[in-house]
PDB file of C-alpha atoms in Angstrom:
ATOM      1  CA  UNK A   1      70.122  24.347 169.689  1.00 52.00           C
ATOM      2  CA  UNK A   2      70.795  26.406 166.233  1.00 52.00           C
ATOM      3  CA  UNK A   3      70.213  29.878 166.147  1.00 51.00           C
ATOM      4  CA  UNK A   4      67.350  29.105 163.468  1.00 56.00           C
ATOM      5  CA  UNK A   5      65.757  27.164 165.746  1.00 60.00           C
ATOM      6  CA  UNK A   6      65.152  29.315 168.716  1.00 57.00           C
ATOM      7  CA  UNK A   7      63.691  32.035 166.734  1.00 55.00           C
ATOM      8  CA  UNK A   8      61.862  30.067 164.241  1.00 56.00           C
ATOM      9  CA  UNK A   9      61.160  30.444 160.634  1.00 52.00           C
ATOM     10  CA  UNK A  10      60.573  34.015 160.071  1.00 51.00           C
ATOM     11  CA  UNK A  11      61.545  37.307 161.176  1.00 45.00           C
ATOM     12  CA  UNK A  12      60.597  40.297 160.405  1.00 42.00           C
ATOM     13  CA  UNK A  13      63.091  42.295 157.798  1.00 41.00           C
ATOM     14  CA  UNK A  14      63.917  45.899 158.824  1.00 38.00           C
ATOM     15  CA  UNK A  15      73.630  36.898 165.274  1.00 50.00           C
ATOM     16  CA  UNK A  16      72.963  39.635 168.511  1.00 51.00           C
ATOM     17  CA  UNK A  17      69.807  39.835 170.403  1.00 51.00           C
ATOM     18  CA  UNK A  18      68.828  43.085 171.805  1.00 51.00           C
ATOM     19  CA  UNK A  19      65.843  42.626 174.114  1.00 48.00           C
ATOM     20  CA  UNK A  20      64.049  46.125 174.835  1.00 50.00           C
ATOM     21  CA  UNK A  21      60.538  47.946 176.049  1.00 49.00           C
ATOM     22  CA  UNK A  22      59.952  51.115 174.009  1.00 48.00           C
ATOM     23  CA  UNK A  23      59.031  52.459 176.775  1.00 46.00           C
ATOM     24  CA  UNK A  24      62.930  52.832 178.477  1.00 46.00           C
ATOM     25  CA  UNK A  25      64.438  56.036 178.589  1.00 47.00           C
ATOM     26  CA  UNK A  26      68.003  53.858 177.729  1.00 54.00           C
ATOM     27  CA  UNK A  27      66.231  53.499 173.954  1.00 55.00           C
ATOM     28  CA  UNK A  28      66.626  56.813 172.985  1.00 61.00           C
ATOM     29  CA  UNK A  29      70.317  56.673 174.047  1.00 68.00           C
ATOM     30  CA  UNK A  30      71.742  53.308 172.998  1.00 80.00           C
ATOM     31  CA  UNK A  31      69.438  52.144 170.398  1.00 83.00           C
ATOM     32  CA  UNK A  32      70.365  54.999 167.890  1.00 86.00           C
ATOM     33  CA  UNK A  33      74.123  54.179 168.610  1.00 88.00           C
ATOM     34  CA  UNK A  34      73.689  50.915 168.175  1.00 90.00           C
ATOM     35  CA  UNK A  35      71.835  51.370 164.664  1.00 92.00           C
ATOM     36  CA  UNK A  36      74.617  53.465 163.506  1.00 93.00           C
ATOM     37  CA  UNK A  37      77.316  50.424 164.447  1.00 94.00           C
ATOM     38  CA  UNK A  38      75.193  47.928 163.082  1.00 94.00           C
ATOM     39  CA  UNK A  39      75.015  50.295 159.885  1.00 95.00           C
ATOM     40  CA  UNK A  40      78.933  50.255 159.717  1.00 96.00           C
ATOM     41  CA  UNK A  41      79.163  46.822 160.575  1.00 94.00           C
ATOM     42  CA  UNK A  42      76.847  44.911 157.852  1.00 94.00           C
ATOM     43  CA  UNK A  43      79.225  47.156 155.566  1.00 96.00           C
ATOM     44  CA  UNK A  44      82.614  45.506 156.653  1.00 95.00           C
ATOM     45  CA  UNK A  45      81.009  42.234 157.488  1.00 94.00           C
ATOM     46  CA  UNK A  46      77.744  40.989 155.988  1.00 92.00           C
ATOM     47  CA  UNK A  47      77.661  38.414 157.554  1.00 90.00           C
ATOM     48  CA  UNK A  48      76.756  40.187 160.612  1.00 91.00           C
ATOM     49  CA  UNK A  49      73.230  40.479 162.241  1.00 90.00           C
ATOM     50  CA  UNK A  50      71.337  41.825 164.731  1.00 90.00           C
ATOM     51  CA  UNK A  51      67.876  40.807 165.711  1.00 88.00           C
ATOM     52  CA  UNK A  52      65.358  42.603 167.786  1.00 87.00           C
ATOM     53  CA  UNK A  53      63.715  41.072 170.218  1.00 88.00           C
ATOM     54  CA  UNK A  54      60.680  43.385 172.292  1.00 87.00           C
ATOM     55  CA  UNK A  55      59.245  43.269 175.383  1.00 84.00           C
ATOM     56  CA  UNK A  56      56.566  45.404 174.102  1.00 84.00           C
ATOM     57  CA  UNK A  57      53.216  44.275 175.808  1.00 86.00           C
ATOM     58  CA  UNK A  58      51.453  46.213 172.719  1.00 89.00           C
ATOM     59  CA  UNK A  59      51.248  45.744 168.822  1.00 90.00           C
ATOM     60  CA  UNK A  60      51.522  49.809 168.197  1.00 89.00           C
ATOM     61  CA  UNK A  61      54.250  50.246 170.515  1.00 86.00           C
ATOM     62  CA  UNK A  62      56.794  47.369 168.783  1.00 86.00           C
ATOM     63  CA  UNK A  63      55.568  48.848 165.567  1.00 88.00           C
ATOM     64  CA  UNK A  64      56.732  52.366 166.285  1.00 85.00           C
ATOM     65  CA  UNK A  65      59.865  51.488 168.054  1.00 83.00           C
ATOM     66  CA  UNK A  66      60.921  48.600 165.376  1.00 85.00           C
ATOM     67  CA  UNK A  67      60.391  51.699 163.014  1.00 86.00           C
ATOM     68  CA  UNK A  68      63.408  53.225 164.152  1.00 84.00           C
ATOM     69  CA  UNK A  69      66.161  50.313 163.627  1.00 87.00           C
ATOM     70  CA  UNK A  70      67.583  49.067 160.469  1.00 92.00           C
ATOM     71  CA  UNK A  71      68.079  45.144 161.892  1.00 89.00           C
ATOM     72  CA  UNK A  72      65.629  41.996 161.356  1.00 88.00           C
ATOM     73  CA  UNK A  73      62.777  41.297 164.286  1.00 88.00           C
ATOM     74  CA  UNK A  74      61.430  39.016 165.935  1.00 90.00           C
ATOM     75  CA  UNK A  75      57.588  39.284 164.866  1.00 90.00           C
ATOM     76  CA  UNK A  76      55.779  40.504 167.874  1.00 91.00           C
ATOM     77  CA  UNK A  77      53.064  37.790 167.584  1.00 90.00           C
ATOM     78  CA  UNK A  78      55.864  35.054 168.160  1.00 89.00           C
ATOM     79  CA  UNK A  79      55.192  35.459 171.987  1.00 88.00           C
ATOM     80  CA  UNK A  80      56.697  31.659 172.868  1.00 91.00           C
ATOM     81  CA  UNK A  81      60.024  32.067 170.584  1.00 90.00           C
ATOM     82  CA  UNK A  82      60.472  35.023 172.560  1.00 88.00           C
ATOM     83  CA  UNK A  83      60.058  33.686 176.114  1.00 90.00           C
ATOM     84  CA  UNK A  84      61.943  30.944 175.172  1.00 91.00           C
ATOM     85  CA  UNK A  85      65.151  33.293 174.275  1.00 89.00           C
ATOM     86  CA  UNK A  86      64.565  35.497 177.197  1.00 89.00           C
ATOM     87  CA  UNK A  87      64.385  32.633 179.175  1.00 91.00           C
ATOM     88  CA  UNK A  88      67.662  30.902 177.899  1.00 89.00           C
ATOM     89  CA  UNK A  89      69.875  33.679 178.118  1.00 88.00           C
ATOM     90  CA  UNK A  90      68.322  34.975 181.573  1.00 89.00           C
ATOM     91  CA  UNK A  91      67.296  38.224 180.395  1.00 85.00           C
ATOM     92  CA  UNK A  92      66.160  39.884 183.283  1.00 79.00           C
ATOM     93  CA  UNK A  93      66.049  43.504 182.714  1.00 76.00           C
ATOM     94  CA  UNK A  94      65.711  45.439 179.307  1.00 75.00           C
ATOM     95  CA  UNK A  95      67.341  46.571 177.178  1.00 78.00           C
ATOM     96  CA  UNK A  96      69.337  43.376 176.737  1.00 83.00           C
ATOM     97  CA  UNK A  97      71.969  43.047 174.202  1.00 89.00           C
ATOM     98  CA  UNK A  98      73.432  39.357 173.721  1.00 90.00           C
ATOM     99  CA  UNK A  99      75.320  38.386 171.027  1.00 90.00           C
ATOM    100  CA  UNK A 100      75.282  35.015 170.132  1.00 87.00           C
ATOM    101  CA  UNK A 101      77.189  32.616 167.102  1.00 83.00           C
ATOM    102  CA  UNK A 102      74.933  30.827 164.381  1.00 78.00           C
ATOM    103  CA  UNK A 103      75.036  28.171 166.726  1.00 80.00           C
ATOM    104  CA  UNK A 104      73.143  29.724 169.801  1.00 80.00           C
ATOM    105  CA  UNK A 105      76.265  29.622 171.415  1.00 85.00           C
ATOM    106  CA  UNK A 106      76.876  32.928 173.844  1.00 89.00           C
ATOM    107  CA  UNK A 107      79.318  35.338 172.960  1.00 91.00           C
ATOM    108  CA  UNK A 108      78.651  37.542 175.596  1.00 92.00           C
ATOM    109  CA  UNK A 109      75.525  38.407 177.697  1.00 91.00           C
ATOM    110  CA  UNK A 110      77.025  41.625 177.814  1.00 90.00           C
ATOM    111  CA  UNK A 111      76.432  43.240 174.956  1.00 91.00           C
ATOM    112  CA  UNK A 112      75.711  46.667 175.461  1.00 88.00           C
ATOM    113  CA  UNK A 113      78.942  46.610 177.053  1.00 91.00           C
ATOM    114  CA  UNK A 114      80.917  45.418 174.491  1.00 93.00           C
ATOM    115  CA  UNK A 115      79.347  47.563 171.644  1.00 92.00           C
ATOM    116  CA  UNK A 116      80.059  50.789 174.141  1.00 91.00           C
ATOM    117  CA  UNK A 117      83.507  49.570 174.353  1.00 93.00           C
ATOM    118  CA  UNK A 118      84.155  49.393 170.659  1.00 93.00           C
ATOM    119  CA  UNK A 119      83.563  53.041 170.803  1.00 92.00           C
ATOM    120  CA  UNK A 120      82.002  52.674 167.285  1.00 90.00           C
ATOM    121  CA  UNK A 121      85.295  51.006 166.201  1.00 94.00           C
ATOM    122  CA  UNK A 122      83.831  48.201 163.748  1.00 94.00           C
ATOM    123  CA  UNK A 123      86.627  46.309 163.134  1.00 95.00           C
ATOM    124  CA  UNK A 124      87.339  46.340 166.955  1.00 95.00           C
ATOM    125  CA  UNK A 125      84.325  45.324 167.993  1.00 94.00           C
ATOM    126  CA  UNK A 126      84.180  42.652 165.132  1.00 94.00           C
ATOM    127  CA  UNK A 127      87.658  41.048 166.655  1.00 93.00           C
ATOM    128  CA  UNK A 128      86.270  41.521 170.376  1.00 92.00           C
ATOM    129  CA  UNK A 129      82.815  39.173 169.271  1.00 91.00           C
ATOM    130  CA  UNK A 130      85.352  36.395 166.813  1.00 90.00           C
ATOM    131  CA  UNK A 131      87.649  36.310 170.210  1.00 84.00           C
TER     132      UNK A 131
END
């Protein structure tokens, strides 16, 4: 199934899924980081994109943590579209980082991983997700 597909016609503006709860301790670590590669990425290659995905059970929370990231979001009222993606990439504890191609194809289900890895390195991490 195309990426466009699974998450639908919109998102909200603000080809890797990071699945979170604002209420993790890990968010104030990783998420930051993260913003900061994604930042330096979308500058090399604009073709890049991340999309947020919460596990926020509340309106106010998603607000205040989407608030903090420069990447497109899942709305939070697209509750189905979001079970649906947790579902097919077997997210099972948050945060979740996958990164997927425009295809819905898995890159890796390890994405956290493989952004820590690129120690910030752009171009590295760019070759490690086109492998």
């Amino acid at each position: 199934m195309k990426w466009s597909e699974q998450l639908g016609a919109k998102l909200q503006t603000k080809d890797g899924l990071q699945d979170t709860d604002n209420k993790l301790a890990g968010k104030k670590v990783f998420t930051p980081f993260l913003s900061a590669v994604y930042d330096d990425m979308i500058e090399q290659h604009p073709e890049f994109e991340l999309i947020f995905i919460s596990s926020d059970r509340d309106p106010s929370q998603y607000a205040e943590y989407y608030n903090e990231m420069p990447f497109l979001a899942l709305p939070f009222d697209e509750r189905a579209a979001n079970q649906a993606i947790s579902t097919k990439y077997g997210v099972t504890g948050i945060p979740m980082l996958v990164f997927v191609n425009a295809e819905g194809e898995t890159i890796s289900l390890d994405g956290r991983t493989v952004v820590a890895n690129s120690r910030g390195d752009v171009e590295k991490l760019w070759e490690e997700l086109n492998k």
